[in-house]
Coordinates of C-alpha atoms and ligand atoms in Angstrom, one line a residue:
X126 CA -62.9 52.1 39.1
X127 CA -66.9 53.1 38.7
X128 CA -67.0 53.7 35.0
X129 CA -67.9 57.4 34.2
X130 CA -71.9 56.7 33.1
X131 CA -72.0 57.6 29.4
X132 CA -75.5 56.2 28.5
X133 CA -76.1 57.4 25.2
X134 CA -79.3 56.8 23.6
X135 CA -78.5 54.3 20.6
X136 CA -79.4 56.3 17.9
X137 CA -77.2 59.1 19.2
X138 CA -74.4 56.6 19.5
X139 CA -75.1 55.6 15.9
X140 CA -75.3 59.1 14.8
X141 CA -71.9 59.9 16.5
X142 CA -70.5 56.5 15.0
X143 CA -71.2 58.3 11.2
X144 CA -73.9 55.6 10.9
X145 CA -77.0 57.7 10.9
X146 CA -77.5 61.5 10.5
X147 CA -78.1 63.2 13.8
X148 CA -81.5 64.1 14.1
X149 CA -84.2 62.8 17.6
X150 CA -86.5 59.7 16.7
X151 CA -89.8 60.5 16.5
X152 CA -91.6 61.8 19.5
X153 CA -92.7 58.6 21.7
X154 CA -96.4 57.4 20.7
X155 CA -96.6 58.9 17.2
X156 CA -95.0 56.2 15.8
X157 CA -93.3 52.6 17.3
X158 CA -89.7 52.8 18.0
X159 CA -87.7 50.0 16.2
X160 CA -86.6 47.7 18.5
X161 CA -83.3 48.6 17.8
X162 CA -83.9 52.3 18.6
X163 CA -86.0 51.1 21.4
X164 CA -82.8 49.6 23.3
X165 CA -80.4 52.0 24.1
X166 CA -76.7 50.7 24.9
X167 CA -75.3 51.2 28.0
X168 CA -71.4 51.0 29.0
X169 CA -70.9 47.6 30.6
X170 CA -70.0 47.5 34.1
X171 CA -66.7 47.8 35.5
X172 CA -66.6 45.4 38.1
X173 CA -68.8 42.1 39.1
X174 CA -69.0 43.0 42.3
X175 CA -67.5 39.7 43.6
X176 CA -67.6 40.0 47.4
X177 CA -63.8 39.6 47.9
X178 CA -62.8 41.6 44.9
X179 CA -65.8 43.4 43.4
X180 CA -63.9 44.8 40.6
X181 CA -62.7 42.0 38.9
X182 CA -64.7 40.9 36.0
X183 CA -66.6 43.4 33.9
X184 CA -70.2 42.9 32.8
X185 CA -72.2 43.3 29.5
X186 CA -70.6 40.5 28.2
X187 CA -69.3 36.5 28.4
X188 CA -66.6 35.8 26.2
X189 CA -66.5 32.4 24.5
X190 CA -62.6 32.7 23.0
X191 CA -59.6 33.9 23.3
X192 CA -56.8 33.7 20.8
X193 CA -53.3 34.7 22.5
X194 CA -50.8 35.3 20.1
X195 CA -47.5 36.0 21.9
X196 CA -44.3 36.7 20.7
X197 CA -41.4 36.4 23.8
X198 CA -38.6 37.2 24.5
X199 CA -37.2 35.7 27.5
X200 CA -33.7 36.5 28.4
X201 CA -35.1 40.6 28.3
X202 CA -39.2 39.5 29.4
X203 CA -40.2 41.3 26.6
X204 CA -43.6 40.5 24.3
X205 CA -45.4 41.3 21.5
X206 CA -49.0 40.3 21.1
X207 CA -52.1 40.5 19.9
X208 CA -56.0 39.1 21.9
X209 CA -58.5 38.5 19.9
X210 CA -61.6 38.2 22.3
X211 CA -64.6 36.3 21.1
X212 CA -67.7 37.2 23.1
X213 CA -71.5 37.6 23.4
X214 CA -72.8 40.8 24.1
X215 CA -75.5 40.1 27.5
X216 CA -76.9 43.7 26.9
X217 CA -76.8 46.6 24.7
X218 CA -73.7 47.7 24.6
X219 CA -72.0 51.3 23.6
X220 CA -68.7 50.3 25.9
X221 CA -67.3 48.0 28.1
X222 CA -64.5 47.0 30.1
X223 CA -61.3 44.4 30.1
X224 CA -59.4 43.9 32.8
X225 CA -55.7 44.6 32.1
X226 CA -52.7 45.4 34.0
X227 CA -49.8 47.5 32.8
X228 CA -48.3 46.7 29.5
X229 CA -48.7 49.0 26.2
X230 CA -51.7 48.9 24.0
X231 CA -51.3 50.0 20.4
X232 CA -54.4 49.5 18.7
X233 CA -58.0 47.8 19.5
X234 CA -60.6 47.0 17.0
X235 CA -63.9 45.6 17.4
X236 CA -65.5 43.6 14.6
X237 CA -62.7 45.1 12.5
X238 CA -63.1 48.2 13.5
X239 CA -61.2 50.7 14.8
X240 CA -62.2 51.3 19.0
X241 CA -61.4 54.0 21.4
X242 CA -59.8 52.9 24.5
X243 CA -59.3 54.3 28.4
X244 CA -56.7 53.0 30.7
X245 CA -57.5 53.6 34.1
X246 CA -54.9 50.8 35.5
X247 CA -56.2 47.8 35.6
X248 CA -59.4 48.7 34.2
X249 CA -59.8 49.4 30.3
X250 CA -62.4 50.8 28.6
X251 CA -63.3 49.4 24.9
X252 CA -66.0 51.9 23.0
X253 CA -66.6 50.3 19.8
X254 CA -67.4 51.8 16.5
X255 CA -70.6 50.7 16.7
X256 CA -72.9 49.6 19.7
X257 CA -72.9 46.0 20.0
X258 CA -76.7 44.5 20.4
X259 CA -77.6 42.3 23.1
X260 CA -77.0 38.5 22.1
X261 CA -74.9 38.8 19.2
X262 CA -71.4 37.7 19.2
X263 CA -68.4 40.4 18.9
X264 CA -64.8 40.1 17.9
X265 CA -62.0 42.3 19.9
X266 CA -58.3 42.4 19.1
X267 CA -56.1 44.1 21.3
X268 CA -52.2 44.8 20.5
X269 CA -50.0 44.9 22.9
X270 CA -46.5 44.9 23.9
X271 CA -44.2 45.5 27.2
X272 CA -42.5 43.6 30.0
X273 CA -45.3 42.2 31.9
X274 CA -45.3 42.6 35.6
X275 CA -46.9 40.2 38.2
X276 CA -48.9 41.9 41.1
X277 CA -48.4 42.2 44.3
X278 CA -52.0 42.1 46.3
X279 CA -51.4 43.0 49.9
X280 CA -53.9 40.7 50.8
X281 CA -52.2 37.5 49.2
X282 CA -48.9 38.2 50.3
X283 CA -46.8 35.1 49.7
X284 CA -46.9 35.3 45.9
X285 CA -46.1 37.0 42.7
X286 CA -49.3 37.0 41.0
X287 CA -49.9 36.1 37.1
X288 CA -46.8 36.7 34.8
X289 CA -43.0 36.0 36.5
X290 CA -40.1 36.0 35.0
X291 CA -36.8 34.6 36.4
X292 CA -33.7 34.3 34.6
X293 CA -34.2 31.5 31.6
X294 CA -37.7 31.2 33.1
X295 CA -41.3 32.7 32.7
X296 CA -44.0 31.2 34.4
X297 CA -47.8 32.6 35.2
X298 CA -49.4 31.6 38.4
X299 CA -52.3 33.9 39.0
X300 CA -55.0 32.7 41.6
X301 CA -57.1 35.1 42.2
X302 CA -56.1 38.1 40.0
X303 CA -53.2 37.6 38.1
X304 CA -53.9 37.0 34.7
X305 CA -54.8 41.0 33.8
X306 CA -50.7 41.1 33.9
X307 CA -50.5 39.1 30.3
X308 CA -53.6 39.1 28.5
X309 CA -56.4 41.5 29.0
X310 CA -59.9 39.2 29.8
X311 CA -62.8 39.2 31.7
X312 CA -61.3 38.6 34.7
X313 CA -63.5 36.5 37.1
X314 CA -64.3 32.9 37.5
X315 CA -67.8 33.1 36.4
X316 CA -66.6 33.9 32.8
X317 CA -65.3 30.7 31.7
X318 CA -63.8 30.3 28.1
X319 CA -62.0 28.3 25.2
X320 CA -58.5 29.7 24.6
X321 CA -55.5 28.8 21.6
X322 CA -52.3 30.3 22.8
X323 CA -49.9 30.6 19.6
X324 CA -46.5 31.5 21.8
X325 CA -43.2 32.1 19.7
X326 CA -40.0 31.9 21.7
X327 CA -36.4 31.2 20.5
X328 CA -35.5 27.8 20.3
X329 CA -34.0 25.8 22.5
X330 CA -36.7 27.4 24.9
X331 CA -39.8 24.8 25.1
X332 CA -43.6 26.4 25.8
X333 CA -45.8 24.7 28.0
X334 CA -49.3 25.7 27.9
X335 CA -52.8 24.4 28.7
X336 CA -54.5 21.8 26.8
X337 CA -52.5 20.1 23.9
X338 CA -50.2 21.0 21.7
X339 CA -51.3 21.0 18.3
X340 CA -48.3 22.0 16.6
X341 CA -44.6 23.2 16.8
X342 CA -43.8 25.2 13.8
X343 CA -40.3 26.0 12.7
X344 CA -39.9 30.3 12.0
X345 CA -36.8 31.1 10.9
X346 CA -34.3 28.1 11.9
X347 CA -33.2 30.2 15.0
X348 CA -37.6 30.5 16.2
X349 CA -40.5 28.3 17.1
X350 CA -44.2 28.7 17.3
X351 CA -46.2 26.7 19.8
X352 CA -49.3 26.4 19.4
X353 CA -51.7 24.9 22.4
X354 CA -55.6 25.1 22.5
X355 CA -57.5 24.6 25.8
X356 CA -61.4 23.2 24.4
X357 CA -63.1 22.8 27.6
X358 CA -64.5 25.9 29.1
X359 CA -61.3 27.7 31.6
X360 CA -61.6 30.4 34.3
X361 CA -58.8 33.2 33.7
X362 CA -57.5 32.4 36.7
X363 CA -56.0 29.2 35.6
X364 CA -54.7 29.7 32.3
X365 CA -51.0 29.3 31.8
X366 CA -47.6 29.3 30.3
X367 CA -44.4 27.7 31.4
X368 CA -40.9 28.5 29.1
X369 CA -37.6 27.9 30.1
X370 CA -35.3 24.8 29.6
X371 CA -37.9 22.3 30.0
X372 CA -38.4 18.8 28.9
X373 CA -41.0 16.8 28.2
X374 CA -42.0 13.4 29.8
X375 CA -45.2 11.6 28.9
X376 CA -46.2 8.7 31.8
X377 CA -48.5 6.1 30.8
X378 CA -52.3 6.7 30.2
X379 CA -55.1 6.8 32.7
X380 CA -57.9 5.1 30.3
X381 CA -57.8 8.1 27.5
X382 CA -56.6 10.7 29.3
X383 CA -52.7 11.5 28.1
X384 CA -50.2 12.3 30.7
X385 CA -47.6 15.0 30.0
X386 CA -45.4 17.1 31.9
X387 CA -42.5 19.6 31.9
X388 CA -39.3 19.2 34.3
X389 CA -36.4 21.0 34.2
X390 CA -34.2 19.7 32.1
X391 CA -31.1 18.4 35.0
X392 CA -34.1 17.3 37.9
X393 CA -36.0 15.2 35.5
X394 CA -34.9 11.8 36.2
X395 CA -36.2 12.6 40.1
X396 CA -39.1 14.2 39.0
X397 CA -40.5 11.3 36.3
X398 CA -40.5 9.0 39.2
X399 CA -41.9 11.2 41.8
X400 CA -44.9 12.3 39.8
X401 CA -45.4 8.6 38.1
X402 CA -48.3 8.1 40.5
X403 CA -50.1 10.7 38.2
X404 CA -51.7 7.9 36.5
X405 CA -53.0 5.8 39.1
X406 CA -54.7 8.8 41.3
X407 CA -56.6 10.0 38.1
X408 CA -58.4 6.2 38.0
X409 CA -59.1 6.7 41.7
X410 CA -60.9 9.9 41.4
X411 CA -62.2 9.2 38.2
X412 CA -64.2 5.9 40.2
X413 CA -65.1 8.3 43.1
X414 CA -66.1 11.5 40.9
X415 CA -66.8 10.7 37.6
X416 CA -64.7 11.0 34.4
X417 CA -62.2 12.8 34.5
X418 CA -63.0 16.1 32.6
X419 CA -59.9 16.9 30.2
X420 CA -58.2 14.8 27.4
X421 CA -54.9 15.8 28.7
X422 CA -53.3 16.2 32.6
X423 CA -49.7 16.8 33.9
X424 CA -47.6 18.9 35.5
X425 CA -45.1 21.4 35.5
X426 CA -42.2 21.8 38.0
X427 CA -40.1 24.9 38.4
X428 CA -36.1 24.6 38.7
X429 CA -36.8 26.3 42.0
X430 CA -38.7 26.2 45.4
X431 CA -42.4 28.1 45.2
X432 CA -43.7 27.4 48.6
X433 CA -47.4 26.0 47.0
X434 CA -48.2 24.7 44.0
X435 CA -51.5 25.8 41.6
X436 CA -53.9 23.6 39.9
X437 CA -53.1 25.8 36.4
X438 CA -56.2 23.7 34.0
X439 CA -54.5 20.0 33.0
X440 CA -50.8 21.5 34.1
X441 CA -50.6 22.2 37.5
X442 CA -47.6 24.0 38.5
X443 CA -44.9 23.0 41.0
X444 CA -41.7 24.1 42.6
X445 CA -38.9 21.7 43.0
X446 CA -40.0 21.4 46.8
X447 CA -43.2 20.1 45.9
X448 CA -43.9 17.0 44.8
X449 CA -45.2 15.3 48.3
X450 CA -48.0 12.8 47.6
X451 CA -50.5 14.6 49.1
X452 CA -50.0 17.7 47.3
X453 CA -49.8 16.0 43.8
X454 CA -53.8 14.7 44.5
X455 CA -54.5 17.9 45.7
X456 CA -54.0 19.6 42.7
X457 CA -55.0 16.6 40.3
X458 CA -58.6 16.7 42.0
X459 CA -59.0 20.3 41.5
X460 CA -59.2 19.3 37.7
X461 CA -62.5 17.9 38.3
X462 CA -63.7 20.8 41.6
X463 CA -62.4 24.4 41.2
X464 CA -61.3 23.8 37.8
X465 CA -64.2 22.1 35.4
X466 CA -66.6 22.9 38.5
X467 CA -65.6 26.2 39.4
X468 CA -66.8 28.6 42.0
X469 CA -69.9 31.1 41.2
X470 CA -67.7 33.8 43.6
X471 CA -64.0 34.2 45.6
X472 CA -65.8 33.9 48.5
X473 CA -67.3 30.5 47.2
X474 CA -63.5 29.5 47.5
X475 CA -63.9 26.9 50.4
X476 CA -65.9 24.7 47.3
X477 CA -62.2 24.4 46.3
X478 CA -60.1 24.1 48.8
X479 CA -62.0 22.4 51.2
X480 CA -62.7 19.6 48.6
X481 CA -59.1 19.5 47.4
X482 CA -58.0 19.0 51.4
X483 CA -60.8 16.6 51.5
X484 CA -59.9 14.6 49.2
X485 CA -56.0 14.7 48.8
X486 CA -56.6 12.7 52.1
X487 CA -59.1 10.7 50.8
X488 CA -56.2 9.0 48.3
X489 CA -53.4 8.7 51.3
X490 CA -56.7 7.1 53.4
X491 CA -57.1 4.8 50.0
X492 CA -53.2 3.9 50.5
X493 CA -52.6 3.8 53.5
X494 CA -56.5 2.6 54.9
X495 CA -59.2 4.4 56.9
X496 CA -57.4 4.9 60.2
X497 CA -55.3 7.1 58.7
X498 CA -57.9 9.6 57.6
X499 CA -59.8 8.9 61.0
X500 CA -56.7 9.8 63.0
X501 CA -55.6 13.3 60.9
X502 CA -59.3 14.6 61.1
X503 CA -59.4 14.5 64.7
X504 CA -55.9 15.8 64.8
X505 CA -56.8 18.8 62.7
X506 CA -60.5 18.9 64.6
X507 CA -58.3 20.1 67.8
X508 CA -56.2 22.2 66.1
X509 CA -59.3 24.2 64.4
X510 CA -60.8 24.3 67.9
X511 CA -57.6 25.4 69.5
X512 CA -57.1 28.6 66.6
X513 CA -61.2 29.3 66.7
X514 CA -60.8 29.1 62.8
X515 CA -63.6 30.9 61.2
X516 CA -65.9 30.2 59.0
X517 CA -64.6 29.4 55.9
X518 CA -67.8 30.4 53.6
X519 CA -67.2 34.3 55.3
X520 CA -63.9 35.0 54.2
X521 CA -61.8 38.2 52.7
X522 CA -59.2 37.8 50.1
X523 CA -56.3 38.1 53.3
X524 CA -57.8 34.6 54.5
X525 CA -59.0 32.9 51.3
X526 CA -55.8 30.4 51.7
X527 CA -55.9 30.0 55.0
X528 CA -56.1 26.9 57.1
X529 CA -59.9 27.7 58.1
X530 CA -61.2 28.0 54.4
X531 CA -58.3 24.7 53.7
X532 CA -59.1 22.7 56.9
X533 CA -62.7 24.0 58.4
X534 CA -63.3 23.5 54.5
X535 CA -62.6 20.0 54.5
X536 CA -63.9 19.1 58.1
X537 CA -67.4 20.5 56.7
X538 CA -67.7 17.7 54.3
X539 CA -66.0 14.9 56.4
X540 CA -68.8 16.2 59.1
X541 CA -71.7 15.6 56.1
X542 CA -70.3 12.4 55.2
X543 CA -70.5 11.4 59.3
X544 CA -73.5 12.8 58.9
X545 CA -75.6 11.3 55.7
X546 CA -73.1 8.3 56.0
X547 CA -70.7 7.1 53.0
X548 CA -73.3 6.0 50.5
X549 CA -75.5 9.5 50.4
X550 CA -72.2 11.1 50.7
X551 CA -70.2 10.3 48.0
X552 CA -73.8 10.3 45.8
X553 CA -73.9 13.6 46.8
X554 CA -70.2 14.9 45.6
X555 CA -70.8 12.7 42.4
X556 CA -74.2 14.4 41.4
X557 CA -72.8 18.0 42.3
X558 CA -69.6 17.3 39.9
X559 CA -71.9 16.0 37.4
X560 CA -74.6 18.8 37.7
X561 CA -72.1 21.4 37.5
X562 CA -69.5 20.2 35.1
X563 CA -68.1 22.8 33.2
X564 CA -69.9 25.6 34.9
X565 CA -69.7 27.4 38.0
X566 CA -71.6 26.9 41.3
X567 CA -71.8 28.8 44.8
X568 CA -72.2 27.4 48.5
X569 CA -75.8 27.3 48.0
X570 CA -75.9 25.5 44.6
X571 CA -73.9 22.6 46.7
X572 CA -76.1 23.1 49.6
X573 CA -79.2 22.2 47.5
X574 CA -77.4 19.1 45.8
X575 CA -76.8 17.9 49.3
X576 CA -80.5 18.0 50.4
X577 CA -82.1 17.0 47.4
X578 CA -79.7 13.4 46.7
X579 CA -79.8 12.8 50.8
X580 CA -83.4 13.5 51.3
X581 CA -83.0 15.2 54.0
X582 CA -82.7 19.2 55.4
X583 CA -79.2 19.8 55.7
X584 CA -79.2 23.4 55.6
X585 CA -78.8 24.5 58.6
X586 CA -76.4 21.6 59.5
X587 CA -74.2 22.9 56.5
X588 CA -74.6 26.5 57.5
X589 CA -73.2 26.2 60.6
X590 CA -70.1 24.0 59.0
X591 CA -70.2 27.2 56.7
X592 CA -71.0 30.1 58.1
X593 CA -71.1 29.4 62.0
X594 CA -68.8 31.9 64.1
X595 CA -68.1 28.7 66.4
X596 CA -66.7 25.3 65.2
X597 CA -69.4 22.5 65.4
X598 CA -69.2 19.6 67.1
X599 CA -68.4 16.4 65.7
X600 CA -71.5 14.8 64.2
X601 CA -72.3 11.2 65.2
X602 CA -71.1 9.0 62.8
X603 CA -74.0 7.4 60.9
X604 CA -72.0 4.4 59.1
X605 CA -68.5 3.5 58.7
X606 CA -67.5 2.3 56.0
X607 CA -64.2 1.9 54.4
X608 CA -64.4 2.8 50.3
X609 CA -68.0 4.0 50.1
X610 CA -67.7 4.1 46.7
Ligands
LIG1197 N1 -55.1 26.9 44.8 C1 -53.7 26.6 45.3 C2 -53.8 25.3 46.0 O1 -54.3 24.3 45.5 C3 -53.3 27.7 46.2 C4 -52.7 28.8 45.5 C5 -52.2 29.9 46.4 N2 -51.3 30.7 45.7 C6 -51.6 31.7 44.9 N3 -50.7 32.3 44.3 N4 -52.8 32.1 44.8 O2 -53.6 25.1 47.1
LIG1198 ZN1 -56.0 23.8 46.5

């Protein structure tokens, strides 16, 4: 929703805000505006004009934090809770927006002070008391309460997006949009942040949450607080929470990284075993990648079937259909690529699905040895060619999971590795992890990395990959090599 324009000069917004009496500055030229009258605040815009979804995301700001504090009730899905929203003002600011779907809001302040706010669903408008100067770092709250709702976007039709709830169960899974259903953010993967999620649920329920869990505190004897903090930067997109009758089983360590994850309760014997390979795939694609980026990983499986599974930041989610080798590294390497390097733009999506094909393969080709990889790329070469699967850097939200951003994704950088052979290749995905770690990088950003470590031009090579209307051919393979790491 365009915000309505309400540019007010700042001292006017001052004067309205009771801070100065209302009265014009001096005329321009007699005398040198203060810098701070200089600068009038603007409202922030209402979108970030993301090619696939231009109104997620809101400018004039980056937040650094956010402090969820939720109170839940899960037989009813009901919740009480309060954001607080540490962020940095990128402009002057008299207003700006959070993303935020349904749910009530009951008071806002900013900086401790009372704000105005407009709901124009899922769009929210936040006018402070007083503008916020450009740089300096600003506090929101918002209180909320309500049964939170997931979304249903037409053009991602096989899922309930963000906050579900299911008998004994809530769960959020909410690639791309979901997470405006239980806290209101900035919500776009170019505004990564730190969060601490302080959840209170009835005991025997058991929270799982990103990150670790820093404490479990007793209320009442009948109530416990969970609190879990996530310290490495995280896109909204994968933040998430996991109650129900859960337990916990911890596997053995990868190096320092801890391994912990949630099963239901009567499946967890099955599950412990099938996901005890956890371990040994984080050493594999810490060797190829680099570190890996978090102190914690694991996973959480749903007493149910989901139909895919989501690479939620160090606790991916499952459904009890889904633990098939393939699709446990799939979602352990986005960790390192979509998760701690994440894409500038939804339309930058291939960078994470294309990789995450790539490379789930890569761990079965480690298994099982090179013929196997060999043998599947051809296989899915003819079936690309036989569905004239697009391009998979020129997609709309209806295709961004589809098999040409999943499979045309991943043929583009088994192409680049026939083409700069397995040496420049995997230097190439290492320097464009490390480059990037933490951040957020577009098509072009790994276009770049790719020409600079091999020395040579490969954009138009990769455009076509990319962007061509026609599937390449197969490149002629430079070097085989089994490991190339
Ligand atoms: N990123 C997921 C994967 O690794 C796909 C998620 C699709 N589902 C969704 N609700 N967005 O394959
Ligand atoms: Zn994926």
């Amino acid at each position: 929703m365009p915000l309505r324009r309400l540019a007010l000069p700042l001292f006017l917004a001052l004067a309205i805000a009771g801070c100065l009496p209302i009265s014009a500055p001096p005329p321009q030229g007699l005398q040198p505006p203060t810098p701070a009258l200089a600068a009038a605040a603007g409202p922030g815009s209402s979108g970030l004009n993301d090619p696939l979804f231009p109104l997620l995301g809101n400018g004039g700001y980056d937040v650094q934090h956010y402090a969820l504090d939720l109170d839940v009730h899960v037989p009813s899905n009901t919740i009480t809770a309060t954001a607080t929203i540490v962020a940095t003002a990128t402009q002057n600011l008299s207003a700006f927006n959070l993303d935020f779907s349904g749910l009530t809001v009951t008071e806002i302040t900013v900086n401790d002070l009372a704000a105005v706010h407009t709901r124009s669903d899922p769009e929210m408008t936040v006018v402070p008391a007083l503008p916020l100067m450009e740089g300096s770092l600003f506090t929101t709250t918002v209180s909320y309460h309500g049964t939170p709702r997931p979304l249903r976007d037409p053009a991602i039709g096989f899922a309930a997006l963000g906050w579900n709830h299911a008998g004994n169960l809530i769960y959020v899974v909410s690639e791309p949009s979901g997470a405006m259903t239980w806290y209101p953010n900035n919500n776009h993967p170019s505004d990564k942040a730190t969060y601490t999620m302080r959840v209170t649920v009835d005991k025997p329920y058991t929270v799982a949450a990103n990150g670790e869990l820093v404490k479990i505190e007793e209320q009442d004897g009948r109530r416990a607080t969970y609190t879990w903090t996530m310290d490495a930067p995280m896109a909204s997109y994968l933040a998430t929470l996991v109650i129900g009758d859960l337990v916990r089983v911890d596997n053995e360590r990868s190096g320092q990284v801890r391994i912990r994850n949630y099963f239901p309760t009567e499946d967890a014997n099955r599950l412990a075993i099938q996901f005890s390979v956890t371990a040994e795939m984080i050493d594999y694609y810490s060797a190829i990648l680099g570190d890996y980026p978090f102190e914690t990983y694991g996973v959480a499986v749903l007493p149910f079937h989901l139909g895919y599974a989501l690479e939620t930041q160090t606790l991916s989610i499952f459904g009890n259909d889904g633990g098939m080798e393939g699709v446990i590294a799939h979602e352990l390497m986005h960790q390192w690529l979509g998760n701690h390097v994440t894409p500038a733009t939804w339309q930058d999506i291939w960078l994470n699905e294309g990789f995450a094909t790539y490379f789930q393969r890569l761990w079965l080709d480690h298994k099982l040895g090179r013929g196997f990889l060999d043998t599947g790329m051809v296989s899915y070469y003819k079936l690309l060619k036989a569905g004239h699967a697009g391009p998979p850097g020129a997609v709309g939200a209806h295709d961004m999971f589809s098999s040409t951003v999943y499979e045309r994704g991943a043929w583009t950088l088994h192409a680049l590795r026939l083409q700069v052979g397995d040496e420049a290749f995997f230097r190439i995905i290492r320097e464009y992890y490390r480059r990037h770690a933490g951040g957020n990088v577009s098509t072009a950003g790994f276009i770049a990395v790719a020409n600079e470590v091999s020395g040579q031009d490969l954009t138009e090579f990769l455009n076509n990959w990319i962007y061509g209307p026609e599937l390449p051919p197969i490149p002629e393979e430079t070097i085989t090599d089994t490991e190339g790491n």
